[in-house]
mmCIF file of C-alpha atoms in Angstrom:
data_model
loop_
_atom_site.group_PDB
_atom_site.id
_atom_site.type_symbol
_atom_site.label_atom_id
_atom_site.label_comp_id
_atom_site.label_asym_id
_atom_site.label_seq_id
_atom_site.Cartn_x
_atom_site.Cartn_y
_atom_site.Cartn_z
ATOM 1 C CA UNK D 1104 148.771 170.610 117.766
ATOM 2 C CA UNK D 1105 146.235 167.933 116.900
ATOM 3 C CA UNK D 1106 143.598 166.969 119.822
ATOM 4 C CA UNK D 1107 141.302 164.121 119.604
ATOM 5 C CA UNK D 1108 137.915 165.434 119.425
ATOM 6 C CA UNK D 1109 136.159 162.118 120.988
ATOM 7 C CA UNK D 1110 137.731 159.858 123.899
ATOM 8 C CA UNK D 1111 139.088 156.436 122.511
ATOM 9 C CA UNK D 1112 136.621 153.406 123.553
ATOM 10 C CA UNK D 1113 138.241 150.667 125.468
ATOM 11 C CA UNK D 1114 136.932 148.103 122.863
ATOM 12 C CA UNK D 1115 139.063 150.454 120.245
ATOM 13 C CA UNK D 1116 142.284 150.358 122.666
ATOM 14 C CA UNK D 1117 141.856 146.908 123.045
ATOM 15 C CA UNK D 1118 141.901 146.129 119.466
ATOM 16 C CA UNK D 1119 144.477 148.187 118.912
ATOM 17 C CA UNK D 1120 146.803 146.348 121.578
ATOM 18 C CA UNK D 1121 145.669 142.949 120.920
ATOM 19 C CA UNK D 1122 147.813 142.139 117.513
ATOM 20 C CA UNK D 1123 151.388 143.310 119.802
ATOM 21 C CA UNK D 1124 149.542 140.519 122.607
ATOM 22 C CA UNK D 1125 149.362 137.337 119.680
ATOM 23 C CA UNK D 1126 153.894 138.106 119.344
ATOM 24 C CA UNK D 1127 155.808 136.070 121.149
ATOM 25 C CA UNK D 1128 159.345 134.462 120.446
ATOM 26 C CA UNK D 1129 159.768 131.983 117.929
ATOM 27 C CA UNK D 1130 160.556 128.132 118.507
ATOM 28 C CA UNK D 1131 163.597 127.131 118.856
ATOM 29 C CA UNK D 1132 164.586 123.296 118.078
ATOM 30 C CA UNK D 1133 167.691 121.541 118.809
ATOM 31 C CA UNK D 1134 169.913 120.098 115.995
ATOM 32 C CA UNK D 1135 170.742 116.684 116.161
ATOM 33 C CA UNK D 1136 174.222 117.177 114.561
ATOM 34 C CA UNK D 1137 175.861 119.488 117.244
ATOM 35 C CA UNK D 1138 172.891 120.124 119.545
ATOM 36 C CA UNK D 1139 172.924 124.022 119.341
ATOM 37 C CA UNK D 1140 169.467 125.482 119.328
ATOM 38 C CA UNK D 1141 168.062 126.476 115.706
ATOM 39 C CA UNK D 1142 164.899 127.409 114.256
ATOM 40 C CA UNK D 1143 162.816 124.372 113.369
ATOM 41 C CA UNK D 1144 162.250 123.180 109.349
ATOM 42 C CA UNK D 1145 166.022 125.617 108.671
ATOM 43 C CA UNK D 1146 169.019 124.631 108.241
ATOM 44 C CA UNK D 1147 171.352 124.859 110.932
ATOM 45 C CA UNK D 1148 173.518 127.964 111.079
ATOM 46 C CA UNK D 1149 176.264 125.778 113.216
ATOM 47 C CA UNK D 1150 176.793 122.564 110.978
ATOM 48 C CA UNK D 1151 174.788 123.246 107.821
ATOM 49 C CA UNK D 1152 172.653 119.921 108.182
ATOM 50 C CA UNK D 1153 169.378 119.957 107.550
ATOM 51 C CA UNK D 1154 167.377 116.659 107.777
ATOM 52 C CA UNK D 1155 170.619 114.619 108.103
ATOM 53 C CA UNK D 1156 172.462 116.179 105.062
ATOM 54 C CA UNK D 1157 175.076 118.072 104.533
ATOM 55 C CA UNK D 1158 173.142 121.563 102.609
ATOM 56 C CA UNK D 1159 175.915 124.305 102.340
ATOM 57 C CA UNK D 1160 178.945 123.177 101.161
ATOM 58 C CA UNK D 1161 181.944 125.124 102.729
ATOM 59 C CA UNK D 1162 184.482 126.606 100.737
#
C-alpha cells in the first residue's frame, strides 16, 4: 500500500481545494415569453424564443 513519505503542507491542501471553492451554480434568467427560468444568452427549452424569435421550429 502506498504511504506518503512527507506530510502535505497546508498551502498544498489549500491549493488543491481552492479550484472545487471558485464552482458554484450557474445563472439562471427568466424568459420573457413564458417566464420559466433558463440559462441566460440560450434559447429557451420551454418556448424556443430566443431574443424575441421563434429559433426551433416544431414539427
Amino acid at each position: 500500500m502506498a504511504v506518503p513519505k512527507r506530510k502535505t503542507s497546508k498551502a498544498k491542501t489549500h491549493q488543491r481545494k481552492a479550484a472545487n471553492m471558485k464552482m458554484k451554480a450557474p445563472g439562471v434568467s427568466i424568459c420573457p415569453q413564458c417566464h420559466e427560468p433558463k440559462l441566460p444568452h440560450r434559447v429557451c427549452p420551454n418556448c424556443n424564443y430566443y431574443d424575441g424569435r421563434n429559433i426551433v421550429e416544431e414539427a
